[in-house]
CSV table of C-alpha atoms and ligand atoms in Angstrom, one decimal:
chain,number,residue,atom,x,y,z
A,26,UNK,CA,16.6,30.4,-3.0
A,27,UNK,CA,12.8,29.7,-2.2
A,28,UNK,CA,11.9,29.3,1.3
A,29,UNK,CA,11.0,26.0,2.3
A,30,UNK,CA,8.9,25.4,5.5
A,31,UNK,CA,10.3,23.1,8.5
A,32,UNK,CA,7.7,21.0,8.4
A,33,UNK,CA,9.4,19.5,4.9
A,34,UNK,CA,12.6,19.1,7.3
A,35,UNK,CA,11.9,15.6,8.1
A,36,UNK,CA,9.9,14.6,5.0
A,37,UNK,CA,11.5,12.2,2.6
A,38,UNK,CA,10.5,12.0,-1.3
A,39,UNK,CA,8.8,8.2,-2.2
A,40,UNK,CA,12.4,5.4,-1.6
A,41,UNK,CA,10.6,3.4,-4.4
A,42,UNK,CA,10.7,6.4,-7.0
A,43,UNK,CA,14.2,7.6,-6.4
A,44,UNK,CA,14.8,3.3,-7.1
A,45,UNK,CA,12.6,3.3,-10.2
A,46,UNK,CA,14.8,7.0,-11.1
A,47,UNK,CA,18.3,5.1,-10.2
A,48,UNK,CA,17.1,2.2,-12.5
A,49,UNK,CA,15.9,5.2,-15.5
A,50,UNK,CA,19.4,6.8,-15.0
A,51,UNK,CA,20.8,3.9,-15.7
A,52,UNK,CA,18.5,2.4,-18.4
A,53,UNK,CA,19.5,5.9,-20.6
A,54,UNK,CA,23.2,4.7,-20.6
A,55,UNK,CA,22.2,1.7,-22.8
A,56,UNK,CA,22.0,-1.0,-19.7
A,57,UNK,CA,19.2,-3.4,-20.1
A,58,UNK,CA,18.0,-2.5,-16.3
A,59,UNK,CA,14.7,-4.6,-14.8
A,60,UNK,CA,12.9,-2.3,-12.4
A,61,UNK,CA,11.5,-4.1,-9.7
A,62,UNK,CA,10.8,-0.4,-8.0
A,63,UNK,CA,7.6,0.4,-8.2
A,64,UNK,CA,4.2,-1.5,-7.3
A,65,UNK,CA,1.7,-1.0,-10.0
A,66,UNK,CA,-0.5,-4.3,-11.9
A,67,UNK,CA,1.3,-4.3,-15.9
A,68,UNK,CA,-2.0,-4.7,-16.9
A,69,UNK,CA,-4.7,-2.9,-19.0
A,70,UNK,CA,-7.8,-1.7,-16.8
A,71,UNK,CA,-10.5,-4.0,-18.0
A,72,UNK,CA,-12.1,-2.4,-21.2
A,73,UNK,CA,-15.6,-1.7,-19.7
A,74,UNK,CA,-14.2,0.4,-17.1
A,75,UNK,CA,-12.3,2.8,-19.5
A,76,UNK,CA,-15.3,2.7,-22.3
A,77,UNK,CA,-17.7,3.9,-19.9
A,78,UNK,CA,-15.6,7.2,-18.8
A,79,UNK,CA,-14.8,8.1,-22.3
A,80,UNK,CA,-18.8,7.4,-23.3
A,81,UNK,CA,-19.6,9.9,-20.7
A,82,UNK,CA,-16.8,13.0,-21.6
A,83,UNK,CA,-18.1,12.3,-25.2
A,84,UNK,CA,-21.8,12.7,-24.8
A,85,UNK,CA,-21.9,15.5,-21.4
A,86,UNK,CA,-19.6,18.2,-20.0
A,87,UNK,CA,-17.5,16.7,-17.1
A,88,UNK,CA,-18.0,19.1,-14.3
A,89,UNK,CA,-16.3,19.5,-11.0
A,90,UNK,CA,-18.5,17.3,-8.6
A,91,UNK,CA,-19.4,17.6,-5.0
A,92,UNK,CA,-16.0,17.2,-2.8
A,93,UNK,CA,-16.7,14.0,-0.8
A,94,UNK,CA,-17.2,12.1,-4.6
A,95,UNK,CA,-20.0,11.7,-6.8
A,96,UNK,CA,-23.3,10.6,-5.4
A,97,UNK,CA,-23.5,7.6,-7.8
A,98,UNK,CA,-19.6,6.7,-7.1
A,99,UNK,CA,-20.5,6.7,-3.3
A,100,UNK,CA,-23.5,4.4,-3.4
A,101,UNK,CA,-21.3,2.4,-5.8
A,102,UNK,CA,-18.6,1.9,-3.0
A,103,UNK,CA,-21.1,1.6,-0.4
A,104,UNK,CA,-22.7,-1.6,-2.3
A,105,UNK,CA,-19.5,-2.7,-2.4
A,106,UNK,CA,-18.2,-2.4,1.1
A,107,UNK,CA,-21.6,-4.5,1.8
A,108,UNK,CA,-21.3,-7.0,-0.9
A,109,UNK,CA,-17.8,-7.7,-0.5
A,110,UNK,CA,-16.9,-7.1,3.6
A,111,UNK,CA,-20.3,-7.1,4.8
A,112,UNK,CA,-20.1,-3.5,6.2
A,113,UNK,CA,-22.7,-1.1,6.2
A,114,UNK,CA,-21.9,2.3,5.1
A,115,UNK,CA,-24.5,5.1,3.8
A,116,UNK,CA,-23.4,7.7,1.6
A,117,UNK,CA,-22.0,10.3,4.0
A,118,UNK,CA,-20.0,7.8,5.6
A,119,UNK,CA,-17.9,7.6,2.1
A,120,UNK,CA,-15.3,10.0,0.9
A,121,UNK,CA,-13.3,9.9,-2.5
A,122,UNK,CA,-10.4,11.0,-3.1
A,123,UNK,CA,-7.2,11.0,-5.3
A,124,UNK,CA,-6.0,7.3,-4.7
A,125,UNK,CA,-5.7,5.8,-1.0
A,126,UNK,CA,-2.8,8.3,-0.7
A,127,UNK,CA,-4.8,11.6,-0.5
A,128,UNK,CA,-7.4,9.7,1.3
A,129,UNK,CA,-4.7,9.0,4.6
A,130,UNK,CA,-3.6,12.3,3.5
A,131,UNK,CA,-6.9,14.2,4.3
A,132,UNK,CA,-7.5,12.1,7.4
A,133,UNK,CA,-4.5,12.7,8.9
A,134,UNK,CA,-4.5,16.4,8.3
A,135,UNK,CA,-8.2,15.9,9.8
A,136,UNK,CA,-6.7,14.7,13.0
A,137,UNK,CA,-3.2,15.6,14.0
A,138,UNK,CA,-2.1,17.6,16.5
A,139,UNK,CA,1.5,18.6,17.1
A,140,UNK,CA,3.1,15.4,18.5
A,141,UNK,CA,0.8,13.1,17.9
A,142,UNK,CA,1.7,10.0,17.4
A,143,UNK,CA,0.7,6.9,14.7
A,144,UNK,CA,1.6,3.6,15.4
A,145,UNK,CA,2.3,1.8,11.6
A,146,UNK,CA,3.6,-1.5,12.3
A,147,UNK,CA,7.3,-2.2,10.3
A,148,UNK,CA,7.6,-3.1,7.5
A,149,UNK,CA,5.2,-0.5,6.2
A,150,UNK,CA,4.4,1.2,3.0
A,151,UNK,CA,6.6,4.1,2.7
A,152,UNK,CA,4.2,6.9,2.4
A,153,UNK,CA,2.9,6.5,5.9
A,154,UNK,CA,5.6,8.1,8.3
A,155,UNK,CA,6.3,10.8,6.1
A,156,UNK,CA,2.8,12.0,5.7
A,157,UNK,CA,2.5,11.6,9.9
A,158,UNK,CA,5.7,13.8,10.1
A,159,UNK,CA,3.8,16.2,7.6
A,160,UNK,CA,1.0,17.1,10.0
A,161,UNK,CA,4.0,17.0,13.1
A,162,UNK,CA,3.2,13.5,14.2
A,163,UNK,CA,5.8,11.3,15.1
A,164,UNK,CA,5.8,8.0,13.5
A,165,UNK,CA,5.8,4.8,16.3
A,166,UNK,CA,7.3,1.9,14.2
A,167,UNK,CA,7.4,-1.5,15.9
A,168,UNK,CA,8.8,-4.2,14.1
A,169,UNK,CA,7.0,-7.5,13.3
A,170,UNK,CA,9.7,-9.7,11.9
A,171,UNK,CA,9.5,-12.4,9.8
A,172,UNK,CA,8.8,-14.8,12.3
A,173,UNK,CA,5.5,-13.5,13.0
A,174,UNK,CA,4.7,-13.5,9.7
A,175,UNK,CA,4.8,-9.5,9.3
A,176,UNK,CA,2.2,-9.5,11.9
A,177,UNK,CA,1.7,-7.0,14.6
A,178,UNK,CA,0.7,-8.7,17.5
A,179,UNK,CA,-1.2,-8.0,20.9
A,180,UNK,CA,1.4,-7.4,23.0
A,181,UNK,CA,3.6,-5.4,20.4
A,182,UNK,CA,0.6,-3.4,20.2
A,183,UNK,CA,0.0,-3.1,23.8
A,184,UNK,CA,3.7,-1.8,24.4
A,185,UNK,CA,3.3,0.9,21.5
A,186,UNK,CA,0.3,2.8,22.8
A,187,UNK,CA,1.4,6.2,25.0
A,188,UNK,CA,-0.9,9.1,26.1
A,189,UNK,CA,-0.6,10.6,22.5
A,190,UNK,CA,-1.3,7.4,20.3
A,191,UNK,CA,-3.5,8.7,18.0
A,192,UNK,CA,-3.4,6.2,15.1
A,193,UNK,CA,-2.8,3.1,14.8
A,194,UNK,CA,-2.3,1.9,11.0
A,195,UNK,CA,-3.1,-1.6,9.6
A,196,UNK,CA,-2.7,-2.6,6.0
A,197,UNK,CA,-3.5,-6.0,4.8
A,198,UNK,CA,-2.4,-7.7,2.7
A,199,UNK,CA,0.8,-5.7,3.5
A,200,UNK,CA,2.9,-3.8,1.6
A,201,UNK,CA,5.9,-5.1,1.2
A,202,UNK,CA,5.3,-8.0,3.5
A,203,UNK,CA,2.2,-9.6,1.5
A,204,UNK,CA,1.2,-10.0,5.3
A,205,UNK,CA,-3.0,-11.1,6.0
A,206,UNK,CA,-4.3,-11.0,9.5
A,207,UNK,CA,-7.0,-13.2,10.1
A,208,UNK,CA,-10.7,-12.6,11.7
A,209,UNK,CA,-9.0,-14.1,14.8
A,210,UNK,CA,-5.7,-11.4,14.8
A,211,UNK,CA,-7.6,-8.5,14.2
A,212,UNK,CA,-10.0,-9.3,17.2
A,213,UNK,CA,-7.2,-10.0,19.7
A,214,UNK,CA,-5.5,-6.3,18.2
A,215,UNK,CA,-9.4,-5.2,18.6
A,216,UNK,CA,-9.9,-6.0,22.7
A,217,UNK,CA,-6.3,-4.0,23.0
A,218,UNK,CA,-7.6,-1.0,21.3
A,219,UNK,CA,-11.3,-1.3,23.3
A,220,UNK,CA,-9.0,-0.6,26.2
A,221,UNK,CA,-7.5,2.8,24.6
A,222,UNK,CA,-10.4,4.7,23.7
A,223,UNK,CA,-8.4,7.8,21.7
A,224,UNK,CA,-6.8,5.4,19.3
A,225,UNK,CA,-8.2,5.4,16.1
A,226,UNK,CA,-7.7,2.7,13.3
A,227,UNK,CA,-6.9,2.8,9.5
A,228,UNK,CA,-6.9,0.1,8.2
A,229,UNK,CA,-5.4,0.2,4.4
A,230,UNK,CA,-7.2,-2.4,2.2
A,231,UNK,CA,-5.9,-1.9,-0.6
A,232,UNK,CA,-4.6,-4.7,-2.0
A,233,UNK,CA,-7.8,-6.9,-0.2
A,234,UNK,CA,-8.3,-8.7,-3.8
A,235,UNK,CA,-4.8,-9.5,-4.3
A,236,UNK,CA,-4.9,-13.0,-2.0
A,237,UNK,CA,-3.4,-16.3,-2.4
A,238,UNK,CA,-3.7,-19.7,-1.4
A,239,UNK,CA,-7.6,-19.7,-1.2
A,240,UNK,CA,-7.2,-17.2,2.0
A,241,UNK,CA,-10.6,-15.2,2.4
A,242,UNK,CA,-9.9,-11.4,3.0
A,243,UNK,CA,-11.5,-10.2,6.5
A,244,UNK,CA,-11.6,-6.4,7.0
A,245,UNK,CA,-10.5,-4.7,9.6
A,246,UNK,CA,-14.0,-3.1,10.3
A,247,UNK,CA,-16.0,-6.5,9.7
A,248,UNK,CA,-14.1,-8.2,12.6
A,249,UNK,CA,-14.6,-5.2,15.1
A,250,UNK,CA,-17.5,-3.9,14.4
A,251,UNK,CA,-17.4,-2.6,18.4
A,252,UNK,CA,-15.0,-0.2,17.1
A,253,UNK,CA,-17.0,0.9,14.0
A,254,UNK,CA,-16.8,4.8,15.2
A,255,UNK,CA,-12.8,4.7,15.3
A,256,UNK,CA,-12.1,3.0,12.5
A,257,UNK,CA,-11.7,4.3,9.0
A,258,UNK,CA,-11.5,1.7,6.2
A,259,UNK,CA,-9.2,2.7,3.4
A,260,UNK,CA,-9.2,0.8,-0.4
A,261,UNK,CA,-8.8,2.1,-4.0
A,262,UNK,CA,-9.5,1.5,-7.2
A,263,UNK,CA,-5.9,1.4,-8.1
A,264,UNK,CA,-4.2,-1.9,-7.2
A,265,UNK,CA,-7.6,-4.3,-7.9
A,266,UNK,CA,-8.8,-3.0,-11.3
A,267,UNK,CA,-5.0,-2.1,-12.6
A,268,UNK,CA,-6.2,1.8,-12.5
A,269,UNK,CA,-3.2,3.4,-10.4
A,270,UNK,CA,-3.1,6.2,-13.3
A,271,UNK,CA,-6.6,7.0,-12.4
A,272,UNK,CA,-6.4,8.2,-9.1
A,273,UNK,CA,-9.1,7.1,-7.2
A,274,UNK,CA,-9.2,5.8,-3.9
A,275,UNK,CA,-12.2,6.0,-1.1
A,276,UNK,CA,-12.5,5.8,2.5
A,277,UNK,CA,-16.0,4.6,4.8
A,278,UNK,CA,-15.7,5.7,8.3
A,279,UNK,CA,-17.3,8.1,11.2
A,280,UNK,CA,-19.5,10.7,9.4
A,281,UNK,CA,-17.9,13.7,11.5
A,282,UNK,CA,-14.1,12.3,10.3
A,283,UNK,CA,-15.6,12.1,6.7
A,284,UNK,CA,-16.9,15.5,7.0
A,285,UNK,CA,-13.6,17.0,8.1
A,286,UNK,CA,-12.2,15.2,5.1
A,287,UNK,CA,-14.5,16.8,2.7
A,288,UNK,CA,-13.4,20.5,3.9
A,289,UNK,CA,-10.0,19.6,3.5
A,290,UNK,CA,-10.8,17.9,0.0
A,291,UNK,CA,-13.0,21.0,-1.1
A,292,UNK,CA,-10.3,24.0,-0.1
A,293,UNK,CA,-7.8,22.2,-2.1
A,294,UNK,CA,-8.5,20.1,-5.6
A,295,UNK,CA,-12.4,20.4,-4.8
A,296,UNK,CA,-13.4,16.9,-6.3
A,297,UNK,CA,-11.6,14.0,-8.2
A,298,UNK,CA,-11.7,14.1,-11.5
A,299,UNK,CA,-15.4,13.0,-12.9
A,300,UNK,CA,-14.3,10.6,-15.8
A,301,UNK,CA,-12.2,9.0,-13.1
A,302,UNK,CA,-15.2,8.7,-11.1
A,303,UNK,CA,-17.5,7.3,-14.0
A,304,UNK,CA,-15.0,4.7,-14.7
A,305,UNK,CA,-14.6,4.0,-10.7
A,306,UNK,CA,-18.5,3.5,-10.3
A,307,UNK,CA,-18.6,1.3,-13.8
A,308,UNK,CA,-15.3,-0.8,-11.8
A,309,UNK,CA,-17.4,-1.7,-8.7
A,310,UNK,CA,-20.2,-1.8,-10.3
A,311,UNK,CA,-19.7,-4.0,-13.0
A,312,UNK,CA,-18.3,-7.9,-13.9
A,313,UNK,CA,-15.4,-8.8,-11.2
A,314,UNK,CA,-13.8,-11.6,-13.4
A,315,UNK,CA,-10.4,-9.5,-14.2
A,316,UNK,CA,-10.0,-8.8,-10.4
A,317,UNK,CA,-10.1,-12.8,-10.3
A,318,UNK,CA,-8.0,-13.1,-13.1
A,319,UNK,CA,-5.1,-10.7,-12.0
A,320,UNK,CA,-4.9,-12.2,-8.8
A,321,UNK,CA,-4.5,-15.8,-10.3
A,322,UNK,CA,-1.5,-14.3,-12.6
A,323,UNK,CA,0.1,-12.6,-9.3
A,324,UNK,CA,-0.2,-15.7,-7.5
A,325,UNK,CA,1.7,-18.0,-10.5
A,326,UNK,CA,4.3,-15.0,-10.0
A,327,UNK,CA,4.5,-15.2,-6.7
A,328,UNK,CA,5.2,-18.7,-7.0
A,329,UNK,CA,7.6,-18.2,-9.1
A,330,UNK,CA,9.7,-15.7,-7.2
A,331,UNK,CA,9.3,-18.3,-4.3
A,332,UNK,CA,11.0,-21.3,-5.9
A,333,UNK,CA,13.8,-19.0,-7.4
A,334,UNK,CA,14.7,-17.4,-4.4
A,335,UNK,CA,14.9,-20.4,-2.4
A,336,UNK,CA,18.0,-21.6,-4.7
A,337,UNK,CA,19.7,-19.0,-3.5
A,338,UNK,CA,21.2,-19.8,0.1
A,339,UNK,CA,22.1,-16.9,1.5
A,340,UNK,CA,18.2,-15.6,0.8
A,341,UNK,CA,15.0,-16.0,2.5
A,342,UNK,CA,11.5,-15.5,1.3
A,343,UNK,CA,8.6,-17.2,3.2
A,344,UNK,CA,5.7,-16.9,0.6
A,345,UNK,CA,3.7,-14.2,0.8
A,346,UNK,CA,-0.1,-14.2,1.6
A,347,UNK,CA,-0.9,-11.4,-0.2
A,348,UNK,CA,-0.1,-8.5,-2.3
A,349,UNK,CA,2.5,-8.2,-5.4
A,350,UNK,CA,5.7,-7.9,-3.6
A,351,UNK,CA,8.1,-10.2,-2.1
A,352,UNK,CA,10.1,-9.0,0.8
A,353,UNK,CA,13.6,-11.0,0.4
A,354,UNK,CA,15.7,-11.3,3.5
A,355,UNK,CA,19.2,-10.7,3.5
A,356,UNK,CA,20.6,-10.7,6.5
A,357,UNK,CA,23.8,-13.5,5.4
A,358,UNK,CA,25.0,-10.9,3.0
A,359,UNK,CA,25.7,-8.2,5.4
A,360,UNK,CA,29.3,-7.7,5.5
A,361,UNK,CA,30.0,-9.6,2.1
A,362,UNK,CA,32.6,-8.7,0.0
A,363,UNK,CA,31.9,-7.5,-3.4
A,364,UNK,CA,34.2,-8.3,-6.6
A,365,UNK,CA,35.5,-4.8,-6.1
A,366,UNK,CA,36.1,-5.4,-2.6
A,367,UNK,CA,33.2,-3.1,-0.9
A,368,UNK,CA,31.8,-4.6,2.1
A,369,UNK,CA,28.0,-4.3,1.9
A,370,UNK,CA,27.1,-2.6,5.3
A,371,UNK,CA,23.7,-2.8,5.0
A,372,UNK,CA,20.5,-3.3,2.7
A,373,UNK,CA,20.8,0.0,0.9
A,374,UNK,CA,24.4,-1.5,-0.2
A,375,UNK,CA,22.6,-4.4,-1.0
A,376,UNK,CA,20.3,-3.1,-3.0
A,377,UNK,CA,22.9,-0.3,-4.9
A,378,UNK,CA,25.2,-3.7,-5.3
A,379,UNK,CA,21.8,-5.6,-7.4
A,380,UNK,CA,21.6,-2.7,-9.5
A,381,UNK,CA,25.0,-2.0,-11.0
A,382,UNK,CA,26.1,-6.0,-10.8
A,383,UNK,CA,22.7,-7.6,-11.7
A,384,UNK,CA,21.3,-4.6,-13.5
A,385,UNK,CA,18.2,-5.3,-11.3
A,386,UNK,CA,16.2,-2.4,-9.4
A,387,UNK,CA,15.3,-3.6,-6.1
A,388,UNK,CA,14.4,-1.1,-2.7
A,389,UNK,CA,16.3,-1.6,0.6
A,390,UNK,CA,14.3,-2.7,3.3
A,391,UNK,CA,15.2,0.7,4.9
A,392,UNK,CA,12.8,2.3,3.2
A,393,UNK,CA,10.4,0.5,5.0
A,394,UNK,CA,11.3,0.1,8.4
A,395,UNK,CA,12.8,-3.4,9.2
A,396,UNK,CA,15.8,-4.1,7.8
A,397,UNK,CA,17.8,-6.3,6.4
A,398,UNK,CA,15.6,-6.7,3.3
A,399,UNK,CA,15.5,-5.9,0.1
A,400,UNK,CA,11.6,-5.6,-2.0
A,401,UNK,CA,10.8,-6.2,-5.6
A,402,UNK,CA,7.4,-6.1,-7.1
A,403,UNK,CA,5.9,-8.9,-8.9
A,404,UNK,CA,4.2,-6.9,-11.0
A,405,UNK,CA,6.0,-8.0,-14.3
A,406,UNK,CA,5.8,-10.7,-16.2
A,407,UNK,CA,6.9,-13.8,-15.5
A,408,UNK,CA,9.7,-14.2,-17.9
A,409,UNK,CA,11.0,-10.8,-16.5
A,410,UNK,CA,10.8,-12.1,-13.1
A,411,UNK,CA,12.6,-15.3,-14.1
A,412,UNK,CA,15.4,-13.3,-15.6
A,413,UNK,CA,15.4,-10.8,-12.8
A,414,UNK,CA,15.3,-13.9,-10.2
A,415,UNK,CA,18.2,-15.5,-12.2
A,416,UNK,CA,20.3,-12.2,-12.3
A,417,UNK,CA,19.9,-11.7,-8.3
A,418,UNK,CA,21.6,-15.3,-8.0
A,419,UNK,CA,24.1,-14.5,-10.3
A,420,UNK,CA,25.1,-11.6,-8.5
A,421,UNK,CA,24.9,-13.3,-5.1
A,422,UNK,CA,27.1,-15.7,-6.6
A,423,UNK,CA,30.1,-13.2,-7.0
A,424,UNK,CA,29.9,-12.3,-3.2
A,425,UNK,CA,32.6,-13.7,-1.1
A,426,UNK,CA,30.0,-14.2,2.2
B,828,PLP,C1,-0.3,0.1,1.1
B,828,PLP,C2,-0.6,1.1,0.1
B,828,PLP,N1,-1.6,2.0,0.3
B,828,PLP,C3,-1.8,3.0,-0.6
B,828,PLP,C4,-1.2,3.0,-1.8
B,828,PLP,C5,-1.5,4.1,-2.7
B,828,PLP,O1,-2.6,3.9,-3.5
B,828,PLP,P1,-3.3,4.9,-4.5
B,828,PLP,O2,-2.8,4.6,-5.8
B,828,PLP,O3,-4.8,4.6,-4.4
B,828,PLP,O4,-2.9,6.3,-4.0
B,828,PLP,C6,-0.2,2.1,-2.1
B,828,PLP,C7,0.5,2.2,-3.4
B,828,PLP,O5,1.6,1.6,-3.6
B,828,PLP,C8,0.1,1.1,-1.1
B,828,PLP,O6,1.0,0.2,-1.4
């Protein structure tokens, strides 16, 4: 048996894999399973962005390139960050990496020490505690419920923060909430953090173009600019240009942090890879109407998740701002009986229940800190989603609540 260090102990593998695996597993018996699991766009990346990499491995050799990203990638991200947030970043204020993952990855590895602790606001995306616990932090997971919109607010900050906050982590729109803050949210979390000088910020932007209802996406680091030398700005090429397979992801913040990164990046897969980074450079730099178009097609699905779900009493969804996910509350079917006469005990029953009744693949709100909740991605078509929508109900139905 292979030795296995105690810092793995406490570290989970991804809860929306091990869905999207339940739902494969199942799929292989012949069931016609819809896997709501996992969050990536259905969509091709738009065909500029994937002519120009393979242009470029046809014509030169792709070699490994310097560890913080390729010069031209970084000045494409930094015209970006100003164009689009109206930040100002020079090149070695920019590092790239292998998707937003690796990014909070390195920076966290950057910083931790031994019981350390990162504030990430719950519901949060699943990868965060388990990377903090990695580096022997200790995850501080307040709960912003629904009635606050997701939010984490002033004082729910204020009554997080100990001697060993180290991080506190924003991510807007949220995953799985679809939560947005506005310019006037952030500042109010801002003046709490002016007060805590060791607490840094990442804020995880990634799904910034994925934005309903005519909302305008403020950035973390464009509404407190005071805290510019704390804050590290996190996006990716992933969720906005439909290029999760591509790995890319980039980070702008405090040139010593960004430094620190690169070391970490250069001792261990040196650089992305460079036809990722020629088609990541062609993605910022060129047309923006598919990012538009997208959006529009997440927002119809949204919509439609939103009127579905409301015919079904004993779920809520208040429609989300942002994002590809709806975050379906279930409290009213806790302790409902199921046709074989299990009591559903919590949202991971719920959840197993959708699956082998409704053949649907859904993750408990578990996974993400604030239960009881159940996600699905909206990242499916919409006659998927209708059928998926209509199966939850259907299954609902059987329950004696
Ligand atoms: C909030 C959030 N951050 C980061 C990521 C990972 O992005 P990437 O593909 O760039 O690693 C995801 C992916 O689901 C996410 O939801």
């Amino acid at each position: 048996m292979s030795h296995i260090a105690s810092r793995l102990s406490a570290v989970k593998p991804s809860a929306s894999m091990a869905v999207s695996q339940a739902a494969k597993d199942l799929a292989a018996t012949g069931i016609d399973v819809i896997d709501l699991g996992l969050g990536e766009p259905d969509f091709p990346a738009p065909a500029h962005i994937t002519q120009s990499a393979f242009e470029a491995a046809r014509k030169e050799r792709m070699l490994y390139t310097a560890s913080l990203g390729t010069p031209d990638l970084r000045k494409a991200i930094a015209g970006k960050l100003k164009r689009e947030n109206g930040l100002d970043y020079t090149i070695d204020e920019i590092a790239v990496a292998n998707g937003a993952k690796q990014i909070i990855f390195n920076a966290l590895m950057a910083t931790m020490e031994e019981g350390d602790e990162a504030i990430l606001p719950a519901p949060y995306f699943v990868s965060y505690p388990e990377m903090v616990k990695l580096f022997g932090g200790v995850p501080v997971t307040p709960a912003c419920p629904a009635e606050n919109g997701f939010r984490l607010t002033p004082d729910v900050l204020e009554a997080s923060i100990t001697d060993r906050t180290r991080w506190l982590f924003l991510n807007m729109p949220g995953n799985p909430s679809g939560a947005v803050y506005t310019q006037a949210q952030l500042e109010a979390l801002g003046a709490v953090l002016a007060r805590h000088p060791r607490i840094m910020v990442l804020s995880d932007e990634i799904y910034e173009h994925i934005i309903f209802d005519g909302r305008t996406f403020v950035s973390f680091g464009a509404a407190c600019p005071q805290l510019r030398e704390r804050t590290l700005i996190v996006n990716g090429m992933s969720k906005a240009y439909a290029m999760t397979g591509w790995r890319v992801g980039y980070a702008a913040g405090p040139r010593d942090l960004i430094k620190a990164m690169a070391t970490i990046q250069s001792q261990s897969c040196t650089s992305v890879s460079a036809p990722a980074q020629i088609a990541a450079t062609a993605a910022l730099d060129g047309p923006q109407e598919d990012v538009a178009k997208f959006c529009a097609a997440f927002e119809r699905r949204r919509d439609l998740v939103v009127d579905g779900i409301a015919k079904i009493n004993a779920l809520s969804l208040d429609p989300p701002e942002g994002a590809f996910y709806a975050y379906i509350g279930c409290a009213a079917l806790i302790g409902a009986t199921t046709p074989s006469g299990q009591t559903l005990a919590d949202d991971v029953a719920v959840a197993k229940y959708l699956l082998e009744e409704g053949y649907v693949a859904a993750v408990p709100g578990s996974a993400y800190g604030l239960s009881p909740f159940f996600r699905i991605s909206t990242a499916t078509s919409e006659e998927v989603l209708a059928e998926a929508v209509k199966r939850i109900g259907a299954a609902v139905g059987k329950l004696e609540i």
